[in-house]
PDB file of C-alpha atoms and ligand atoms in Angstrom:
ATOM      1  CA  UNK L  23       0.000   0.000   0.000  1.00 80.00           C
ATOM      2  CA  UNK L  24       1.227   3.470  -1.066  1.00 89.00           C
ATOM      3  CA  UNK L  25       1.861   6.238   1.629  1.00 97.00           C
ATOM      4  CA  UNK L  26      -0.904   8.874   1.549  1.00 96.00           C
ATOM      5  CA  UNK L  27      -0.036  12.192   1.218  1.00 98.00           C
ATOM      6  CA  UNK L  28      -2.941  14.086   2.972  1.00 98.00           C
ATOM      7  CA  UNK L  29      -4.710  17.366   1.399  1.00 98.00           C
ATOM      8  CA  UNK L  30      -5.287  20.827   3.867  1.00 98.00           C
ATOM      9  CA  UNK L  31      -9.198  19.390   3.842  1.00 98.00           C
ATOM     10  CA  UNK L  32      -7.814  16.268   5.036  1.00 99.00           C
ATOM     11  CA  UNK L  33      -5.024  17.492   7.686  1.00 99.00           C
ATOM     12  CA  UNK L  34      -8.127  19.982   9.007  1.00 98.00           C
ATOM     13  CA  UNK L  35     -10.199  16.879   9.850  1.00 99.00           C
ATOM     14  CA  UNK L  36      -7.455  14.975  11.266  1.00 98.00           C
ATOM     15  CA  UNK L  37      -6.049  17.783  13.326  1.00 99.00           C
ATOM     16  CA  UNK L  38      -9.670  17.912  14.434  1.00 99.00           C
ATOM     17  CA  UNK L  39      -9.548  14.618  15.037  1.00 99.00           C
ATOM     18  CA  UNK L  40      -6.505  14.738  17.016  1.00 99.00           C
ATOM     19  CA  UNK L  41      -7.409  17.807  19.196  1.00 99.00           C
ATOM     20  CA  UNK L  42     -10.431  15.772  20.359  1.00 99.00           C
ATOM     21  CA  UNK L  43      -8.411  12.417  21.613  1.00 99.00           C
ATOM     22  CA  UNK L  44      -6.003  15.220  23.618  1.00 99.00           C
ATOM     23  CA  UNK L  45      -9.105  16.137  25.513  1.00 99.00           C
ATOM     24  CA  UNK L  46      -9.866  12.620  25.874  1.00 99.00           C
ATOM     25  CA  UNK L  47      -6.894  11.459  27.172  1.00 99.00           C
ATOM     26  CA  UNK L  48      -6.765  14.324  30.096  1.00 98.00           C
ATOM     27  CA  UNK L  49      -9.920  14.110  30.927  1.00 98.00           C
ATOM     28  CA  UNK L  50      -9.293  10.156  31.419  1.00 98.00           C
ATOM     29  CA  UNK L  51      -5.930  10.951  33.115  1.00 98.00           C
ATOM     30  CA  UNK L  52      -7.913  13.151  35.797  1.00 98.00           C
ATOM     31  CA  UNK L  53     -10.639  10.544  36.147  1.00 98.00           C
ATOM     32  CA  UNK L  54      -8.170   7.899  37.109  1.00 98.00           C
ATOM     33  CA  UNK L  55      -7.885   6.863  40.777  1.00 98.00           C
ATOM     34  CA  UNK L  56      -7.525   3.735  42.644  1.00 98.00           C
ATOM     35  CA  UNK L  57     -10.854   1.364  43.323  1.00 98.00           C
ATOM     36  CA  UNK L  58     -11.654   2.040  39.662  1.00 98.00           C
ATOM     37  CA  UNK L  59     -11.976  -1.022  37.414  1.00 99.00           C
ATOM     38  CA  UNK L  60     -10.167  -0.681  33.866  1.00 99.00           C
ATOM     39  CA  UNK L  61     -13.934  -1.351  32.732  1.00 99.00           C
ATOM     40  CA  UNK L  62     -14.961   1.904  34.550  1.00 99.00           C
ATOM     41  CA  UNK L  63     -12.137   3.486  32.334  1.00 98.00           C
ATOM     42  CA  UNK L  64     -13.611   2.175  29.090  1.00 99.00           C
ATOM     43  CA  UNK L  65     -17.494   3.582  29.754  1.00 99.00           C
ATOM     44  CA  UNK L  66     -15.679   6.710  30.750  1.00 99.00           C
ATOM     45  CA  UNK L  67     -13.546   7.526  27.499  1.00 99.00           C
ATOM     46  CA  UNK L  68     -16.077   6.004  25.573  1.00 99.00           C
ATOM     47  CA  UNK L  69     -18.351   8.501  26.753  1.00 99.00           C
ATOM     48  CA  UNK L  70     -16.052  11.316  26.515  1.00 99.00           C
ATOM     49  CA  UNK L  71     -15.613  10.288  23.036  1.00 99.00           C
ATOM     50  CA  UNK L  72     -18.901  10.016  21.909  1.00 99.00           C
ATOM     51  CA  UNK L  73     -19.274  13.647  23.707  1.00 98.00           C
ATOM     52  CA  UNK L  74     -17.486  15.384  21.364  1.00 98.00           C
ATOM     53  CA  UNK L  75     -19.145  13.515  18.540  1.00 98.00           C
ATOM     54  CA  UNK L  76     -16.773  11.174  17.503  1.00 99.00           C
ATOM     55  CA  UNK L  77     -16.597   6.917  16.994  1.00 99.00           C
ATOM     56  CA  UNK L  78     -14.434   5.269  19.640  1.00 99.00           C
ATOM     57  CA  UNK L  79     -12.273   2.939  16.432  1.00 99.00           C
ATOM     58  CA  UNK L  80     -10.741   0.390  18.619  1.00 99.00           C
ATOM     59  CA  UNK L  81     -14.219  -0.884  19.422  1.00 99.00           C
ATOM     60  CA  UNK L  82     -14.747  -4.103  17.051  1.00 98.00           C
ATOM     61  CA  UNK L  83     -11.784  -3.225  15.180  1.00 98.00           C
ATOM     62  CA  UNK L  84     -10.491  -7.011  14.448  1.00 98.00           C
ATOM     63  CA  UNK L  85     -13.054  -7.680  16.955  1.00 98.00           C
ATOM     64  CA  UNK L  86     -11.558  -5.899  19.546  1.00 98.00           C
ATOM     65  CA  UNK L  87     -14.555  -5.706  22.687  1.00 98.00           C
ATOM     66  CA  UNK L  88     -13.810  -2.049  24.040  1.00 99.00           C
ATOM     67  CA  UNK L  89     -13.404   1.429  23.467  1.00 99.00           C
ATOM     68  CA  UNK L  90      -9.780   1.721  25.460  1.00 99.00           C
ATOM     69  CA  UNK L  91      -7.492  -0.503  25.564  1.00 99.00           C
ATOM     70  CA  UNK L  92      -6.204  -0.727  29.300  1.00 99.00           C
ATOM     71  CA  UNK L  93      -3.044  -2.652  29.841  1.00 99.00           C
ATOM     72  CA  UNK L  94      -1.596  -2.765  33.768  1.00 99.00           C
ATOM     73  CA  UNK L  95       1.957  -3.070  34.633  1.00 99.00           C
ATOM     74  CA  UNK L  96       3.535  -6.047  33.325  1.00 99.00           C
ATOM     75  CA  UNK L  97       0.663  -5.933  30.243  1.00 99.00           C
ATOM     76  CA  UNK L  98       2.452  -3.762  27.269  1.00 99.00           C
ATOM     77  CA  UNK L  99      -0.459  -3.165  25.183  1.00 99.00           C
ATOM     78  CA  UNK L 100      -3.949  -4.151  24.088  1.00 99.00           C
ATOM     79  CA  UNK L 101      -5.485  -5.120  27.775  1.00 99.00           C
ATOM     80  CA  UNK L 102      -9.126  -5.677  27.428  1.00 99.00           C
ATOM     81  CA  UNK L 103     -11.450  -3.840  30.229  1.00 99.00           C
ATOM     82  CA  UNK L 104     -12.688  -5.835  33.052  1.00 98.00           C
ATOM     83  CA  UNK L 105     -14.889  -4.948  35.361  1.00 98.00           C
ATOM     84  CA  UNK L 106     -13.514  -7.473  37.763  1.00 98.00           C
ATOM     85  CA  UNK L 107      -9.842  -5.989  37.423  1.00 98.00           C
ATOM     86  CA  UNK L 108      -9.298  -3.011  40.249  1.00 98.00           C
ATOM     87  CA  UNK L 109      -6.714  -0.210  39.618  1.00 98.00           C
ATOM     88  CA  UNK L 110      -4.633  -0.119  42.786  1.00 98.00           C
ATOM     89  CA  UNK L 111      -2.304   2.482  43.650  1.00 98.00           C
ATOM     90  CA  UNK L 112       1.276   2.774  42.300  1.00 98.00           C
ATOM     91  CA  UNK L 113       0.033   0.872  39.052  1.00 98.00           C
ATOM     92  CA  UNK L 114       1.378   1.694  36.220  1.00 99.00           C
ATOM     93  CA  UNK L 115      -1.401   2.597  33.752  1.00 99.00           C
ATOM     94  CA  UNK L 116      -1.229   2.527  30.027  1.00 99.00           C
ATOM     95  CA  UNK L 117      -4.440   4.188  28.294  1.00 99.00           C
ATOM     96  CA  UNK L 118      -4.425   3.813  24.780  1.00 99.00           C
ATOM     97  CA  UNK L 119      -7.621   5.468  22.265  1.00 99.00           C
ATOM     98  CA  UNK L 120      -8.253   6.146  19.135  1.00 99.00           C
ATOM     99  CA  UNK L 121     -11.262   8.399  17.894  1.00 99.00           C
ATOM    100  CA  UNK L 122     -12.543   8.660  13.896  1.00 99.00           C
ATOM    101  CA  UNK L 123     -14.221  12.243  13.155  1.00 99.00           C
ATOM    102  CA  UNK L 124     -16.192  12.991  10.050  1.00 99.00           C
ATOM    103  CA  UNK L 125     -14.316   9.575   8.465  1.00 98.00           C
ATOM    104  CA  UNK L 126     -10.751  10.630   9.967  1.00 99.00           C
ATOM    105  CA  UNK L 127      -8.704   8.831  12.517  1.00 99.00           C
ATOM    106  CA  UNK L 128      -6.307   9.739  15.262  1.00 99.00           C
ATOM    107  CA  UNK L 129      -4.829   7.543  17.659  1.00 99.00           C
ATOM    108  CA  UNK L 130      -2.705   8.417  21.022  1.00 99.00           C
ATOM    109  CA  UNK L 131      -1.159   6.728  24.179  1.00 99.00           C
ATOM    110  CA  UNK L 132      -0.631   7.657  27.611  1.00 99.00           C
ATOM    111  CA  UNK L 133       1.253   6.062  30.274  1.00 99.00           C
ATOM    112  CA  UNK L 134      -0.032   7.323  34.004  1.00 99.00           C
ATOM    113  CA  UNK L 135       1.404   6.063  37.490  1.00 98.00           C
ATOM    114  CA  UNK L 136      -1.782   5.660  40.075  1.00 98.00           C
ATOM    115  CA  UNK L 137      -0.231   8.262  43.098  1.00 96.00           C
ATOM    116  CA  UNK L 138       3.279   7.688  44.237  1.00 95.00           C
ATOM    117  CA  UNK L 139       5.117   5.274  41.945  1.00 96.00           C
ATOM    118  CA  UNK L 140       8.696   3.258  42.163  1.00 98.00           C
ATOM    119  CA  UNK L 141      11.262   4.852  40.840  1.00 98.00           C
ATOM    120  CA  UNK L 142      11.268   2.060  38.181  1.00 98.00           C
ATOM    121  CA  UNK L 143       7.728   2.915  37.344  1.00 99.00           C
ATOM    122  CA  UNK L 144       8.581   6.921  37.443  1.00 98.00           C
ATOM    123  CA  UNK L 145      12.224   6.578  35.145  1.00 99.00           C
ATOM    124  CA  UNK L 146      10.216   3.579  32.754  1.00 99.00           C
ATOM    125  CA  UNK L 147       7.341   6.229  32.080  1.00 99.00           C
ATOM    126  CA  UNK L 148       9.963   9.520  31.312  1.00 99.00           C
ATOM    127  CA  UNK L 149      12.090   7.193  29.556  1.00 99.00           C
ATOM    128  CA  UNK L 150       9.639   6.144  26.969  1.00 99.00           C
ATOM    129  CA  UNK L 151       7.687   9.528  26.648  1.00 99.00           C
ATOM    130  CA  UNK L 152      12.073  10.827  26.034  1.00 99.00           C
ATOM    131  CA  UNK L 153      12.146   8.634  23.336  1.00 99.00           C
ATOM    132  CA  UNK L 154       9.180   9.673  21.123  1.00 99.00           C
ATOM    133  CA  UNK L 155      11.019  12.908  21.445  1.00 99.00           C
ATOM    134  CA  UNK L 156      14.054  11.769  20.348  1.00 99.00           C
ATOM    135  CA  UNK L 157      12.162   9.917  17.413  1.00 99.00           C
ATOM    136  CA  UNK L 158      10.335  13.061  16.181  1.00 98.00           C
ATOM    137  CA  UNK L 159      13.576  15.100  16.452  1.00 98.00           C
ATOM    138  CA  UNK L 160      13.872  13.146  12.810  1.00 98.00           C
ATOM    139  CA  UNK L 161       9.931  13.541  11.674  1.00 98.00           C
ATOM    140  CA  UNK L 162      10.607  15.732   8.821  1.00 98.00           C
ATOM    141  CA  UNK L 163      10.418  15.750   5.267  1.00 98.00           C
ATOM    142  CA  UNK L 164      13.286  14.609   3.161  1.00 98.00           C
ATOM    143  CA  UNK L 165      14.208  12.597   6.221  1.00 98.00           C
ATOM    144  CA  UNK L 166      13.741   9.038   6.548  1.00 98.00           C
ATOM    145  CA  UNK L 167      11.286   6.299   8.860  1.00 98.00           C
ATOM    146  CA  UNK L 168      14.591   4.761   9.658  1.00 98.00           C
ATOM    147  CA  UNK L 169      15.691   7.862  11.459  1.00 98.00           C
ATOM    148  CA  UNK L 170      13.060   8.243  13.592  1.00 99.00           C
ATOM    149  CA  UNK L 171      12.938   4.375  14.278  1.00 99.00           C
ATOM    150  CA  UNK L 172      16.519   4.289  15.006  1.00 99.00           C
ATOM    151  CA  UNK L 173      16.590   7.450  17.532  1.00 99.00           C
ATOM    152  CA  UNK L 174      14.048   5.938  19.047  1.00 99.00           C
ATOM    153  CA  UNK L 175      15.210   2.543  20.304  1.00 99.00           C
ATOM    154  CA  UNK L 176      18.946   3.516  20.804  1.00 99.00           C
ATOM    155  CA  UNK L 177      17.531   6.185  23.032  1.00 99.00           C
ATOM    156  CA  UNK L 178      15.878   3.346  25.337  1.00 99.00           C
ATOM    157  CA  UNK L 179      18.246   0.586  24.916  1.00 98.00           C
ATOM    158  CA  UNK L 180      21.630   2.956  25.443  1.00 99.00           C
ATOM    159  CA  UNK L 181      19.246   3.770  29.056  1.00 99.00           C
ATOM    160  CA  UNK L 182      19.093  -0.142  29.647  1.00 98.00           C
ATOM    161  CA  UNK L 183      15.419  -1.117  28.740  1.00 99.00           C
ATOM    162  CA  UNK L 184      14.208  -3.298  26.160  1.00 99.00           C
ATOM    163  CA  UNK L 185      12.213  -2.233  23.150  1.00 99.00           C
ATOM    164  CA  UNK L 186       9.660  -3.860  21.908  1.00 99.00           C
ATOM    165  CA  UNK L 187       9.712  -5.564  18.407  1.00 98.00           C
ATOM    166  CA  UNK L 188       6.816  -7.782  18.207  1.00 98.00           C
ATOM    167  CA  UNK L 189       4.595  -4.598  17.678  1.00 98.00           C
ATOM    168  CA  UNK L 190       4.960  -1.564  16.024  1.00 98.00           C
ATOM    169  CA  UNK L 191       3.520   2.153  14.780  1.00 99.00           C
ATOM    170  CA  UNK L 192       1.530   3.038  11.333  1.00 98.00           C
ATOM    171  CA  UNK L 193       0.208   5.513   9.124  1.00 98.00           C
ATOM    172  CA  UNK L 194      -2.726   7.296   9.857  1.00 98.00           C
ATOM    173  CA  UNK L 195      -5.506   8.624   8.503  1.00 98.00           C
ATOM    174  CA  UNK L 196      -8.530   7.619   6.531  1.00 98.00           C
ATOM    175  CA  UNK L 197      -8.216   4.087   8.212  1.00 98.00           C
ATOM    176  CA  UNK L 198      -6.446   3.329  11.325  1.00 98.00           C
ATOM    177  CA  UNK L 199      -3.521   1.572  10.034  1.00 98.00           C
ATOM    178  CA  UNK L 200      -2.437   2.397   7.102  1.00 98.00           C
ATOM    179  CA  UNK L 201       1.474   2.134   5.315  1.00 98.00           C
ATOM    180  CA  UNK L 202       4.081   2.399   6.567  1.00 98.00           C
ATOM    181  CA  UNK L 203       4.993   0.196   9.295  1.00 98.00           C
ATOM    182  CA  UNK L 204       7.014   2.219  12.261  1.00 98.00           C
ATOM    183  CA  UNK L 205       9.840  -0.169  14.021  1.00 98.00           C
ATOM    184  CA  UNK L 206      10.759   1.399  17.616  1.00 99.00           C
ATOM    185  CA  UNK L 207      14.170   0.044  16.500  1.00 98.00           C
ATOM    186  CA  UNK L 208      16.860   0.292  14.019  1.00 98.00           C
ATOM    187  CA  UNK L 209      16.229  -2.118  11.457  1.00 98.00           C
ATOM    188  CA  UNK L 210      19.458  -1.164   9.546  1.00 98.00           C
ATOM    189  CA  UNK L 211      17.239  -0.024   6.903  1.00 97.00           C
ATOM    190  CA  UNK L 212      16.780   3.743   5.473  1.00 97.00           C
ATOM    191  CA  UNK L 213      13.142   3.113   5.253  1.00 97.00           C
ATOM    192  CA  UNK L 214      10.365   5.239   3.737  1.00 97.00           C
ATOM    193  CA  UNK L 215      11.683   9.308   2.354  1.00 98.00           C
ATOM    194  CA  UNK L 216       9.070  11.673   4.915  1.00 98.00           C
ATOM    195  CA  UNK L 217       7.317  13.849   2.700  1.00 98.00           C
ATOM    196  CA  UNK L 218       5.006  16.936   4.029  1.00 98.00           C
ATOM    197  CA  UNK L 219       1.234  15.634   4.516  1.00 98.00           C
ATOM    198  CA  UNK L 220       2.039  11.813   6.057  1.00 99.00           C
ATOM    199  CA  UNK L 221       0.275  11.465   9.170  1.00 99.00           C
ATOM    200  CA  UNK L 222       1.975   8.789  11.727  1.00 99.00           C
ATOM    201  CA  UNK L 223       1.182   6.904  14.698  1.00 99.00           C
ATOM    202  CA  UNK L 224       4.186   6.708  16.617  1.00 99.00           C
ATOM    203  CA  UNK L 225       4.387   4.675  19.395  1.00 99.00           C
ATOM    204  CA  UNK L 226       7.633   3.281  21.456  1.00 99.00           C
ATOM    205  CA  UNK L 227       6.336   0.248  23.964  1.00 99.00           C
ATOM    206  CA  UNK L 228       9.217   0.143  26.462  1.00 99.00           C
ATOM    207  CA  UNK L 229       9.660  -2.659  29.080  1.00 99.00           C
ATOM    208  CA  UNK L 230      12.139  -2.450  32.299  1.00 99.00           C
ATOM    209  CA  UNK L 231      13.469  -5.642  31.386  1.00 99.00           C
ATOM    210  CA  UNK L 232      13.410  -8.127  28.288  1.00 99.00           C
ATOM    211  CA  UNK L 233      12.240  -6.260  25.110  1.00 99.00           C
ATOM    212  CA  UNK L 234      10.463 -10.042  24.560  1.00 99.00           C
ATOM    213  CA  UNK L 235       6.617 -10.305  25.147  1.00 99.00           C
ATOM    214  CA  UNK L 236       4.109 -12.713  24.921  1.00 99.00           C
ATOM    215  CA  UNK L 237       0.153 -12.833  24.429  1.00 99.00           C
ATOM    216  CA  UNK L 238      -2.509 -13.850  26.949  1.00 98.00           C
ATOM    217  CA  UNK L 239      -5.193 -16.483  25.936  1.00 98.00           C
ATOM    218  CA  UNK L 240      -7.716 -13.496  25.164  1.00 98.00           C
ATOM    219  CA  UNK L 241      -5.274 -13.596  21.920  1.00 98.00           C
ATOM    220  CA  UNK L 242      -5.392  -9.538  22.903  1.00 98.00           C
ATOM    221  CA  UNK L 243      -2.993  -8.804  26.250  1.00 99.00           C
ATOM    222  CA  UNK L 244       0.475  -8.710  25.157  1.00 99.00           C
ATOM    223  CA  UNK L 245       2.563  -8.977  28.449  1.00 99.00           C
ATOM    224  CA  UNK L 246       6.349  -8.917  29.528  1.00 99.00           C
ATOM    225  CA  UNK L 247       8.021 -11.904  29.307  1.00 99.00           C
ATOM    226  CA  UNK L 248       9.480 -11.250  32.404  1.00 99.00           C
ATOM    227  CA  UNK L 249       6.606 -10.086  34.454  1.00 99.00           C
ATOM    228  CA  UNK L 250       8.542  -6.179  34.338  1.00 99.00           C
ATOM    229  CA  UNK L 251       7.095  -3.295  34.132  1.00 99.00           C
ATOM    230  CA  UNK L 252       5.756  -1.506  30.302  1.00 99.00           C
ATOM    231  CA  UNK L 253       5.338   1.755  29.042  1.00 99.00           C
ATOM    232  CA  UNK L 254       3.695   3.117  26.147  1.00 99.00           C
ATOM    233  CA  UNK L 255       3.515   6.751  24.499  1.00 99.00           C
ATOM    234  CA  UNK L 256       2.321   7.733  21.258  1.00 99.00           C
ATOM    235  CA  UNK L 257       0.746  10.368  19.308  1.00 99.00           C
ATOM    236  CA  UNK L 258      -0.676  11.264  15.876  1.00 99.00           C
ATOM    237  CA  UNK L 259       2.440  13.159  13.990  1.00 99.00           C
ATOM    238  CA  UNK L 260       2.056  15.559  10.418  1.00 99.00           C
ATOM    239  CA  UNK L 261       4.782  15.566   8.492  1.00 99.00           C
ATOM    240  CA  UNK L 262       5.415  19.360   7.702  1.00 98.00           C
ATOM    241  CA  UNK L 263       7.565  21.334   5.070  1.00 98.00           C
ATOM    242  CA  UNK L 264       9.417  22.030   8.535  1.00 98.00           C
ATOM    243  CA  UNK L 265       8.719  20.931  12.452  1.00 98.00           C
ATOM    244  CA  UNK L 266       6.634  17.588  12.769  1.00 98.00           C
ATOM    245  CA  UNK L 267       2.893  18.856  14.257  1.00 98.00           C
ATOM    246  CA  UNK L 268       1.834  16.511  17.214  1.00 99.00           C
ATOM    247  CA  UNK L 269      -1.959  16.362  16.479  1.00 99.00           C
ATOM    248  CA  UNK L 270      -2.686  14.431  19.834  1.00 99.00           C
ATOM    249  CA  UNK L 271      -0.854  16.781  22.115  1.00 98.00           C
ATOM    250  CA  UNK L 272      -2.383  20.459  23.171  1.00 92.00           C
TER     251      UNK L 272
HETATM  252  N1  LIG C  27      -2.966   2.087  19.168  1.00 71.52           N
HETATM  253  C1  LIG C  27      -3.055   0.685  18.957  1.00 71.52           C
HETATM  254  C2  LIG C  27      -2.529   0.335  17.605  1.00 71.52           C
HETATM  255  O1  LIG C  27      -2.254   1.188  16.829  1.00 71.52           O
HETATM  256  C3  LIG C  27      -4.355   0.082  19.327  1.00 71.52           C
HETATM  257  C4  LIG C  27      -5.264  -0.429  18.278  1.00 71.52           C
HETATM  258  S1  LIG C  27      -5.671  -2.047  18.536  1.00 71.52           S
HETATM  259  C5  LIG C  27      -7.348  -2.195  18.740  1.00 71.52           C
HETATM  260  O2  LIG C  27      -2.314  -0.797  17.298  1.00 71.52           O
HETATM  261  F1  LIG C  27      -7.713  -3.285  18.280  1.00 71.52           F
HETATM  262  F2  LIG C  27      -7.629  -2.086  20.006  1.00 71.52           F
HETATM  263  F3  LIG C  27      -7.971  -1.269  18.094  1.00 71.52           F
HETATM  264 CO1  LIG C  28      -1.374   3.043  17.129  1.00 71.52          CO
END
């Protein structure tokens, strides 16, 4: 599948689109507290979502059951809601939504720490929010994926934490994955030539230990190997003539 360059209509909608999953996510990072079930989280930003006129697109995307996916701890990504499973605090929270308006899509993570954290939990969380940073450093046109892929995982793994592989980031835009496929690692490759008007998920998943995860029996959960801790940060990024615009961030 080709890249698609997006038109000013098109970047209007989706910077719409990603204005509205920023509110989403803070209002869902204020919400959260302990006692609260990761179901409870799901009603919530579905609601929120649906508030500002918008379709929640992880719900039965691939069959996936909710609106958020809500992944504890050890889980990386892709936790299903439960409303038997109780946030408790010091958990390490990973809130991950994606919202379609008027046809376009944005999607955006969040890593939170329920009240006082580790220090593992605190340095995990900066870490992988420092190395989207890094990543985007490269987001610009004439540039290439490989850049931003590279900057990325040498950031984490020169800090001692292991990247995920098994999973990665995407284009964006009219559907929720679309070309090209983002590694959170250097795959040695130049990769893709950034051109002004690609809109990119980009999303490092960063474990305190092994970068090697496994799936649950849902066949959703992906989990630490190890039973460590996982972070996960990502945001909806134009491609500009000149700095990268973070359409999930206010
Ligand atoms: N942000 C994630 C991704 O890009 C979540 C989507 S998976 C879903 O893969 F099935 F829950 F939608
Ligand atoms: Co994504």
């Amino acid at each position: 599948m080709p890249v698609s360059i997006k038109s000013p209509r098109e970047i209007e909608l989706m910077t719409e689109a990603g204005r509205i999953l920023a509110l989403v996510h803070e209002e869902l990072g204020k919400a959260l507290r302990p006692g609260m079930t990761t179901l409870d989280i799901d009603k919530l930003g579905e609601e929120i979502i649906r508030s500002y006129g918008c379709i929640p697109s992880f719900l039965g995307y691939n069959g996936y059951p909710a609106s958020i996916c809500v992944s504890l701890n050890d889980e990386v990504v892709h936790g299903i809601p439960n409303a038997g499973r109780i946030i408790h605090e010091g958990d390490v929270v990973s809130l991950d939504a994606g919202v379609i308006y008027k046809g376009y899509h944005s999607d955006a993570a969040r890593t939170h720490i329920v009240g006082e954290g580790t220090k593992e939990a605190k340095d995990l969380v900066r870490v992988t929010e420092e190395s989207f940073f890094e990543g985007i450093k490269y987001a610009r046109e004439g540039n290439h994926l490989g850049e931003i892929s590279a900057a990325i995982g040498n950031y984490a793994r020169a800090r001692g934490y292991g990247v995920v592989r098994d999973l990665c980031g995407h284009g964006i835009g009219t559907n929720l994955h679309e070309a090209p496929e983002i590694t959170n690692f250097d795959t040695g490759r130049k990769g893709l030539r950034l051109k002004a008007g690609m809109t990119l998920a980009i999303e490092p998943m960063i474990n305190a230990g092994t970068w090697q995860v496994r799936w649950l029996d849902d066949e959703w959960t992906v989990v630490t190997k190890d039973g460590r801790l996982s972070a996960h940060y990502e945001n909806t990024v134009l491609i500009t003539g000149g700095e990268p615009k973070l359409l999930t961030l206010r």
